XYZ file of C-alpha atoms in Angstrom:
583
model
C 67.173 -16.154 -6.665
C 69.635 -18.116 -7.505
C 71.098 -15.049 -10.224
C 71.711 -13.098 -6.222
C 73.269 -16.154 -5.184
C 75.138 -16.142 -7.324
C 76.461 -12.727 -7.812
C 76.221 -11.967 -3.759
C 76.294 -15.347 -1.706
C 78.665 -17.645 -3.599
C 81.662 -15.784 -4.635
C 82.892 -14.723 -0.822
C 80.500 -16.613 0.756
C 80.922 -20.017 -0.375
C 83.438 -21.156 1.613
C 81.291 -19.814 5.150
C 78.627 -21.417 3.639
C 79.853 -25.283 2.950
C 80.684 -25.311 6.491
C 77.320 -24.384 7.652
C 76.041 -26.627 4.883
C 78.782 -29.520 6.166
C 77.922 -28.511 9.974
C 74.083 -28.565 9.812
C 74.379 -32.561 7.914
C 76.296 -33.124 11.145
C 73.682 -32.315 13.184
C 70.935 -34.066 11.386
C 72.993 -37.299 11.268
C 72.855 -36.801 14.933
C 69.164 -36.588 15.709
C 68.721 -39.714 13.147
C 70.883 -41.764 14.775
C 69.752 -41.249 18.689
C 65.869 -42.939 17.775
C 68.343 -46.034 17.026
C 69.967 -45.742 19.843
C 66.946 -45.657 21.996
C 65.702 -48.046 20.672
C 68.565 -50.350 20.781
C 68.909 -49.285 24.810
C 65.268 -50.443 25.636
C 65.380 -53.751 23.754
C 69.251 -54.847 25.573
C 68.898 -52.656 28.388
C 66.148 -51.835 29.498
C 63.768 -55.513 28.690
C 66.942 -57.285 30.351
C 67.232 -55.198 33.594
C 70.629 -54.299 32.011
C 72.339 -51.460 33.759
C 75.500 -51.007 32.445
C 73.597 -50.944 28.922
C 70.771 -48.152 29.827
C 74.110 -45.546 31.510
C 76.011 -47.018 28.184
C 74.180 -45.822 25.587
C 72.760 -42.735 27.240
C 76.341 -41.498 28.114
C 76.130 -41.401 23.740
C 73.007 -40.440 23.548
C 74.655 -37.684 25.386
C 77.314 -36.833 23.312
C 75.494 -37.112 20.193
C 72.934 -34.342 22.262
C 76.413 -32.399 22.859
C 78.364 -32.610 20.136
C 75.495 -31.547 17.563
C 74.636 -28.393 19.817
C 78.032 -27.532 19.200
C 77.770 -27.928 14.892
C 74.171 -26.214 15.651
C 76.339 -23.079 17.221
C 78.961 -23.096 14.861
C 75.969 -23.843 11.994
C 74.222 -20.453 13.303
C 76.831 -17.846 13.122
C 78.546 -18.909 9.461
C 74.891 -18.681 8.051
C 73.974 -14.973 10.294
C 77.487 -13.882 8.937
C 77.035 -14.982 5.791
C 73.255 -13.221 5.246
C 74.227 -9.867 7.364
C 77.628 -10.201 5.429
C 75.635 -11.001 1.364
C 72.450 -8.868 2.854
C 74.985 -5.613 3.519
C 76.541 -6.259 -0.018
C 72.992 -6.158 -1.754
C 72.135 -3.819 -0.301
C 75.541 -1.402 -1.029
C 75.020 -2.741 -4.909
C 70.730 -1.397 -5.470
C 72.321 2.040 -3.375
C 74.840 2.576 -6.331
C 72.086 1.123 -9.250
C 70.865 3.610 -7.874
C 72.866 6.436 -8.526
C 73.358 5.708 -11.868
C 70.429 5.306 -13.261
C 69.575 8.241 -14.747
C 67.015 11.387 -14.272
C 64.382 9.243 -16.879
C 65.411 5.564 -15.322
C 64.534 7.042 -11.546
C 60.983 8.215 -12.570
C 59.890 5.219 -13.969
C 60.649 2.868 -11.455
C 59.372 5.803 -8.736
C 61.117 6.544 -5.789
C 58.467 5.017 -3.142
C 59.124 1.736 -4.806
C 62.943 2.222 -5.088
C 62.799 2.564 -1.453
C 60.702 -0.441 -0.543
C 63.250 -2.619 -3.247
C 66.401 -1.008 -0.884
C 64.470 -2.139 2.214
C 62.236 -4.121 2.644
C 62.754 -6.640 0.020
C 66.663 -6.873 0.478
C 65.707 -7.810 4.327
C 63.379 -10.638 2.883
C 66.353 -11.657 0.348
C 68.466 -11.698 3.798
C 65.494 -13.760 5.918
C 65.880 -16.033 3.072
C 69.356 -17.091 2.572
C 69.402 -16.852 6.584
C 67.416 -19.753 6.581
C 67.617 -21.354 3.409
C 71.442 -22.252 5.149
C 69.989 -23.308 8.928
C 67.266 -24.624 8.114
C 66.104 -25.195 4.623
C 69.165 -28.125 4.056
C 68.515 -29.745 8.385
C 64.260 -30.640 7.039
C 64.434 -31.802 4.141
C 67.505 -34.060 5.247
C 66.352 -35.376 8.514
C 62.514 -36.117 6.380
C 64.593 -37.796 3.692
C 66.701 -39.963 6.502
C 63.883 -40.898 8.692
C 61.727 -42.178 6.210
C 64.279 -44.404 4.340
C 64.386 -45.730 7.968
C 61.195 -45.894 8.365
C 62.107 -48.790 4.990
C 64.716 -50.031 6.902
C 62.808 -50.204 10.108
C 60.016 -52.122 8.268
C 59.351 -51.772 4.296
C 55.736 -52.239 5.303
C 54.736 -49.398 7.030
C 57.818 -47.676 5.752
C 55.199 -47.636 2.734
C 52.170 -45.693 3.477
C 55.044 -42.825 4.562
C 55.895 -42.467 1.744
C 52.949 -41.899 0.131
C 51.728 -39.881 2.522
C 55.017 -37.610 1.717
C 54.195 -38.333 -1.797
C 50.122 -36.815 -1.229
C 52.372 -34.064 0.843
C 54.352 -32.699 -1.550
C 51.602 -32.111 -3.912
C 49.242 -30.025 -1.452
C 52.953 -28.319 -1.144
C 53.577 -27.888 -4.664
C 49.794 -26.340 -5.368
C 50.334 -23.646 -2.458
C 53.254 -22.966 -3.506
C 52.492 -22.169 -7.072
C 49.594 -19.529 -6.534
C 51.485 -17.917 -3.196
C 54.420 -16.975 -5.623
C 51.919 -14.561 -8.128
C 50.080 -13.356 -4.342
C 53.221 -12.696 -2.545
C 54.331 -10.671 -6.041
C 50.599 -9.300 -6.034
C 51.266 -8.007 -2.441
C 55.099 -6.511 -2.925
C 53.046 -4.271 -5.702
C 50.411 -3.038 -3.022
C 53.340 -2.463 -0.523
C 54.515 0.097 -3.503
C 51.366 1.255 -3.221
C 51.107 2.338 0.243
C 54.411 3.605 0.197
C 54.088 5.915 -2.392
C 50.515 7.179 -1.752
C 52.582 7.686 2.253
C 55.021 9.805 1.149
C 53.175 11.901 -0.918
C 50.732 12.615 1.922
C 53.579 12.965 4.064
C 55.232 15.710 1.141
C 51.897 17.954 1.027
C 50.485 17.522 4.671
C 50.968 21.941 4.197
C 48.538 21.609 1.463
C 45.682 19.315 2.191
C 45.193 21.095 5.847
C 45.040 24.272 4.029
C 42.649 22.699 1.433
C 40.948 20.272 4.098
C 40.843 17.881 2.338
C 42.542 15.980 4.820
C 38.463 12.802 5.294
C 39.774 12.905 1.234
C 43.075 11.217 2.315
C 41.922 9.713 4.965
C 39.345 7.953 2.221
C 42.381 7.246 -0.329
C 44.579 5.691 2.294
C 42.226 3.501 3.598
C 41.242 2.215 0.062
C 45.159 0.876 0.105
C 45.000 -0.330 2.902
C 41.829 -1.806 1.749
C 43.861 -3.455 -1.608
C 46.766 -4.596 0.898
C 44.478 -6.368 2.865
C 43.135 -7.613 0.190
C 46.135 -8.977 -1.455
C 47.508 -10.192 2.701
C 44.219 -12.221 2.617
C 44.609 -13.916 -0.166
C 47.952 -14.544 -0.024
C 46.746 -15.567 3.715
C 44.830 -18.021 3.412
C 46.558 -20.212 0.969
C 49.466 -20.309 2.870
C 46.641 -21.278 5.815
C 45.798 -24.467 3.768
C 49.331 -25.995 4.089
C 49.829 -26.738 7.624
C 46.317 -27.927 8.304
C 46.716 -30.301 5.003
C 50.214 -31.429 5.633
C 49.257 -32.201 9.468
C 46.276 -34.350 8.490
C 48.042 -36.569 5.697
C 51.063 -37.353 8.205
C 48.971 -37.926 11.564
C 46.139 -40.201 8.785
C 49.291 -41.950 8.378
C 50.557 -42.402 11.953
C 46.912 -43.571 12.677
C 47.447 -46.182 9.641
C 50.881 -47.184 11.040
C 49.680 -48.031 13.788
C 46.698 -50.645 12.838
C 49.131 -52.229 11.371
C 51.678 -52.744 13.578
C 49.526 -53.755 16.210
C 49.654 -56.986 15.083
C 53.177 -57.218 15.212
C 53.721 -55.774 18.298
C 51.493 -58.331 20.187
C 53.002 -61.135 18.225
C 56.329 -60.043 18.904
C 57.364 -59.663 14.860
C 58.574 -56.200 15.863
C 60.270 -55.497 19.587
C 59.131 -53.488 21.303
C 62.134 -50.503 20.726
C 61.467 -50.960 16.854
C 58.493 -50.183 17.698
C 59.335 -46.733 19.310
C 62.191 -45.538 16.472
C 59.470 -46.110 14.425
C 57.018 -43.750 15.552
C 60.295 -41.352 16.203
C 61.107 -41.026 12.870
C 57.782 -40.838 11.330
C 57.580 -37.687 14.468
C 61.001 -36.673 13.026
C 59.426 -36.409 9.658
C 55.552 -35.187 10.749
C 58.231 -32.145 12.418
C 59.696 -31.739 9.050
C 57.188 -31.382 6.515
C 55.702 -29.182 8.389
C 58.179 -26.682 8.862
C 59.359 -27.432 4.748
C 55.579 -26.163 4.941
C 57.094 -23.196 6.609
C 59.998 -22.321 4.797
C 58.698 -22.244 1.377
C 55.654 -19.683 2.046
C 59.200 -18.164 3.322
C 61.668 -18.777 0.304
C 58.273 -18.065 -2.058
C 58.621 -14.668 -0.584
C 61.858 -14.538 -0.577
C 61.566 -15.485 -4.278
C 59.409 -13.113 -4.929
C 61.164 -9.662 -3.404
C 65.026 -10.950 -4.838
C 62.985 -11.019 -8.207
C 61.923 -7.482 -7.184
C 65.711 -6.783 -6.914
C 67.139 -7.799 -9.344
C 64.737 -5.513 -12.268
C 66.505 -2.773 -10.443
C 69.684 -3.630 -11.228
C 69.967 -5.521 -14.180
C 68.115 -2.181 -15.175
C 70.019 -0.714 -18.032
C 70.162 3.193 -17.342
C 69.755 5.503 -20.106
C 73.056 7.621 -19.833
C 76.013 5.609 -20.304
C 79.190 6.836 -18.405
C 82.739 6.675 -19.390
C 83.903 5.048 -16.786
C 87.571 7.102 -17.258
C 87.418 9.485 -20.160
C 90.608 9.109 -22.899
C 91.080 13.147 -22.223
C 91.838 16.098 -19.692
C 91.085 19.387 -20.465
C 94.194 22.007 -20.328
C 93.255 24.992 -18.479
C 93.979 26.740 -22.286
C 91.723 24.721 -23.633
C 89.135 25.930 -20.562
C 90.198 29.586 -20.667
C 90.079 29.278 -24.752
C 87.120 27.075 -26.629
C 83.240 27.932 -25.251
C 82.661 26.253 -22.042
C 78.958 25.700 -24.176
C 77.873 24.934 -27.212
C 74.671 24.078 -27.875
C 73.424 23.572 -31.759
C 69.792 22.681 -32.927
C 68.967 20.425 -29.604
C 65.298 19.182 -28.581
C 64.674 17.219 -25.757
C 61.427 14.974 -25.282
C 60.425 13.472 -22.350
C 59.553 9.402 -22.576
C 56.702 9.242 -23.030
C 56.381 13.361 -22.315
C 54.495 13.539 -26.014
C 55.848 17.717 -27.054
C 59.515 18.595 -26.683
C 60.322 20.044 -23.497
C 63.023 22.229 -25.541
C 62.537 22.689 -29.847
C 65.925 23.933 -31.280
C 67.601 25.427 -29.500
C 71.538 27.014 -30.519
C 73.625 29.338 -28.812
C 77.334 29.664 -27.380
C 79.119 30.805 -24.398
C 81.866 32.280 -24.747
C 84.639 31.163 -21.560
C 84.711 33.670 -18.807
C 81.345 35.088 -19.754
C 77.696 34.576 -18.307
C 74.597 33.865 -19.649
C 70.788 34.623 -18.573
C 67.580 32.257 -19.176
C 64.279 33.796 -18.781
C 60.823 32.237 -19.328
C 57.112 31.514 -17.781
C 56.562 28.854 -16.365
C 56.831 25.784 -18.003
C 59.024 27.604 -21.148
C 61.966 24.930 -20.434
C 64.694 26.422 -18.639
C 65.229 23.824 -15.812
C 64.642 21.040 -19.097
C 68.352 23.184 -20.027
C 69.874 23.214 -17.026
C 69.785 19.814 -17.088
C 71.193 19.296 -20.331
C 74.508 20.742 -19.044
C 74.605 18.332 -16.587
C 72.935 15.310 -18.510
C 70.778 14.618 -16.472
C 69.157 13.820 -19.752
C 70.596 13.283 -23.225
C 69.483 15.528 -25.718
C 66.856 13.781 -29.167
C 68.441 15.875 -31.948
C 71.309 18.124 -32.223
C 74.621 18.067 -28.914
C 75.635 20.055 -26.582
C 79.487 20.742 -26.631
C 81.521 21.669 -23.169
C 84.569 22.914 -23.358
C 85.023 21.856 -27.093
C 83.757 18.438 -26.704
C 80.391 17.090 -26.413
C 79.456 15.658 -22.822
C 78.868 13.000 -24.189
C 82.378 11.992 -24.519
C 82.896 13.498 -19.994
C 82.482 11.048 -17.575
C 80.230 11.610 -15.048
C 83.039 12.577 -12.708
C 85.234 15.265 -14.558
C 81.437 16.206 -15.742
C 80.618 17.972 -12.434
C 83.748 18.854 -11.514
C 83.390 21.109 -14.284
C 79.901 22.226 -14.155
C 78.236 22.614 -10.607
C 74.736 23.169 -9.933
C 72.411 25.085 -7.663
C 69.099 23.377 -7.857
C 65.435 25.600 -7.984
C 64.788 23.762 -4.171
C 67.479 24.060 -2.133
C 68.234 20.308 -0.950
C 70.489 20.585 2.984
C 71.281 16.866 4.176
C 71.704 15.691 8.063
C 75.529 16.483 9.363
C 77.373 20.068 9.757
C 77.974 22.995 7.319
C 81.263 21.553 7.106
C 80.156 18.214 5.408
C 77.257 20.328 3.191
C 79.853 22.134 1.547
C 82.862 19.968 1.300
C 80.447 17.795 -1.060
C 82.253 18.572 -4.547
C 85.887 18.678 -2.576
C 86.047 16.362 0.338
C 89.676 18.103 0.887
C 88.170 21.888 0.923
C 89.884 23.875 3.393
C 88.326 26.624 5.790
C 90.086 29.279 3.539
C 88.104 27.399 0.770
C 84.940 26.898 2.317
C 84.391 30.763 3.714
C 85.061 32.054 1.233
C 82.397 30.486 -1.014
C 79.960 31.425 1.993
C 81.804 35.112 1.643
C 80.778 34.886 -2.892
C 77.648 32.817 -1.245
C 76.260 35.793 0.999
C 75.916 33.418 3.415
C 79.137 34.244 5.700
C 77.665 36.735 8.596
C 74.486 35.292 9.223
C 77.072 31.375 9.692
C 79.972 32.970 11.889
C 76.832 34.682 14.152
C 76.769 30.576 14.999
C 78.862 29.550 18.613
C 79.930 26.461 15.893
C 80.135 27.990 12.762
C 81.329 26.569 10.161
C 80.296 22.770 12.756
C 76.557 23.811 13.514
C 74.569 20.966 12.727
C 72.802 20.659 9.760
C 68.779 18.390 10.317
C 67.425 16.253 7.384
C 66.956 19.358 4.232
C 68.265 22.215 6.229
C 64.747 22.383 7.729
C 67.191 24.397 10.638
C 67.896 27.427 8.343
C 65.384 29.505 7.047
C 64.149 29.384 3.039
C 67.071 32.564 1.682
C 69.803 31.149 4.225
C 69.197 27.588 2.872
C 69.888 28.753 -0.813
C 72.685 31.020 -0.189
C 74.128 27.340 1.380
C 73.295 26.416 -1.066
C 74.643 28.653 -3.415
C 78.016 28.138 -1.209
C 78.368 24.794 -1.597
C 78.231 25.073 -5.540
C 81.289 27.110 -5.288
C 83.394 25.318 -3.500
C 86.339 23.023 -5.459
C 86.524 26.440 -8.491
C 82.933 24.647 -11.379
C 85.081 26.059 -14.990
C 80.811 26.179 -14.978
C 77.632 27.313 -12.644
C 74.231 26.743 -13.507
C 72.089 28.199 -11.179
C 68.082 27.540 -11.282
C 66.332 30.351 -10.263
C 68.000 30.197 -7.038
C 67.264 33.331 -5.266
C 64.385 33.250 -5.411
C 64.051 33.450 -1.852
C 66.176 36.034 -1.164
C 65.199 40.120 -1.455
C 66.390 42.497 -3.343
C 68.743 43.997 -1.684
C 71.013 40.601 -1.254
C 70.262 38.938 -4.259
C 71.847 42.595 -6.124
C 75.342 41.235 -3.482
C 75.037 38.075 -4.823
C 74.785 39.087 -8.594
C 77.532 41.711 -7.941
C 79.956 38.589 -6.555
C 79.555 36.264 -8.888
C 80.517 38.971 -11.496
C 83.826 38.907 -9.594
C 84.512 35.405 -10.247
C 83.757 35.664 -14.208
C 87.935 35.014 -15.041
C 87.486 31.985 -13.178
C 84.106 30.616 -14.201
C 81.182 30.936 -16.630
C 77.461 31.262 -15.219
C 74.572 30.533 -16.213
C 71.849 32.397 -14.443
C 68.000 30.481 -14.600
C 65.422 33.159 -12.761
C 62.249 34.796 -13.811
C 63.495 37.892 -12.560
C 64.627 40.133 -14.909
C 66.502 42.083 -12.820
C 68.323 38.729 -12.055
C 69.615 37.799 -15.427
C 70.034 42.085 -17.282
C 73.985 42.209 -16.962
C 74.374 38.878 -18.447
C 76.754 38.941 -21.877
C 73.526 37.460 -22.908
C 70.634 36.314 -22.719
C 68.262 33.137 -23.972
C 64.685 34.032 -24.229
C 62.666 30.588 -23.971
C 59.318 30.110 -24.584
C 57.023 27.191 -24.740
C 60.650 25.114 -24.828
C 61.491 27.405 -27.842
C 64.021 29.615 -28.850
C 62.091 32.858 -29.304
C 65.142 35.192 -28.144
C 69.052 35.592 -28.028
C 71.699 38.407 -27.281
C 72.071 40.993 -25.108
C 70.178 43.386 -22.519
C 69.625 46.109 -25.136
C 69.399 43.960 -27.991
C 66.861 41.669 -26.635
C 64.285 44.872 -26.185
C 65.003 45.690 -29.896
C 64.397 42.483 -31.269
C 62.163 40.155 -29.028
C 58.332 41.834 -28.316
C 58.707 38.487 -25.158
C 61.073 40.041 -23.473
C 60.328 43.995 -23.446
C 56.432 42.224 -22.246
C 58.445 41.113 -19.437
C 60.589 42.896 -18.557
C 58.006 46.319 -18.674
C 56.354 43.943 -16.555
C 58.396 43.594 -13.825
C 60.372 47.092 -13.964
C 60.091 50.838 -14.768
C 60.756 52.537 -17.874
C 63.130 53.427 -16.958
C 64.619 51.481 -15.269
C 64.474 48.849 -18.023
C 65.879 51.147 -20.434
C 63.803 51.702 -23.019
């Protein structure tokens, strides 16, 4: 928690925090003066019947209350700015950090826990900061001031209250130490419930198709039951705090009244003094109760803060060069090989067997590479290497003659455009989705990309055309339309390399053929890498890479592979007639 305060609160909001604390301190001083003024009003004004003194001290009390109210409003305003501002900065930093993490990092942490930390944990820290400024200063200061005042009024009676306060402090320590562990476990159980809900919602159709509703309901009940058990355990310890606190403090009040009775009857302790003493004891009692609740909130905030810091301090598996030391010339892009892989091996974290093993190939600029293989052969893994979503365990990946690690991520994303297997669009419009790669792309650029992607016709049919709404995930479009829009998005911004990872699987054969013909016309401008299980999608490529269980079993043109690669020939004959294959 201290590190979060140093990083997000004190640098930007240190002055506001200081002013808020000072304002709250002035309010507390006023609260501490009131019992003394009331005692003076009773001893001087009420007992003697002096109306003037009663009015004078009454006006002084009203003035102190009014000033305290003003300082309270000021403190609340500053605390709100600090809490909301630091919470926003924390959330922005956490979101930016998730954008820096590699695919392996995100997989290791878990999408569900990242969402929980971004929303729930940051909110908890934000609440802790706000209450810390407004209350964490007020109540300890009020308790300490009231305790000192009781010792000044009567050291013997004040000593009773001092001992009671120390006992309450010991109770605090016991509950807080246990609560930190329990609240951390509670947040982890919340992650598991979030993970389960995410899996269930994303796979609801499959669950219903296989009639697994009862099984999933039982799993959900088990997950929520585990969370309930942890929440109950944490609540049980929390519930001990207030009763134990009030038991000790009210016992102290009873003892004080017991020992004060002889002094009151003998007039060695004035009526005003005993009222002031009881007022301070009441203030201390209230302060201790509030401190107990604040400690529980701070305990939860500390647990959440640790989880936020865990993400912020995670070192990304892939390092980004914020500024590359070079810029590619047009001549380099035209003459250097677009892609060059030398003995590349990829192993996922905890994956055991390599996903790719000893892959070597060279793709000249302006040419096309087809990648084909069965499910699990490593086709998508190779695409991730080209995008530098992962770094190879062995070997090197070069893009236009330079190692992929030499490029800044922004520079690499500008050079290499990617169309994933599962078309993904975001909420907005067709225009905003297409402008992801180039925010300044003109309408002409967008329509050109749509034309190449065979998407211009259905976009023109919409009343708002480029400004047509896109729902979350593009669910207001068919699967084929989503794929074509995703391809069009990849073509905006003039990429030098286009990687299409089985991105036409939802298209009919006629539209697929038109798309491949259109991409052929881009050869002078971009190198294309086409990943597919369809032979028809890759057979016209200049080179075809055949993968089998992560191993390179063939590389060459269609005709060369028919003669040298039995697996490729088998795939071709399983999908096409012999005369279409050319054998």
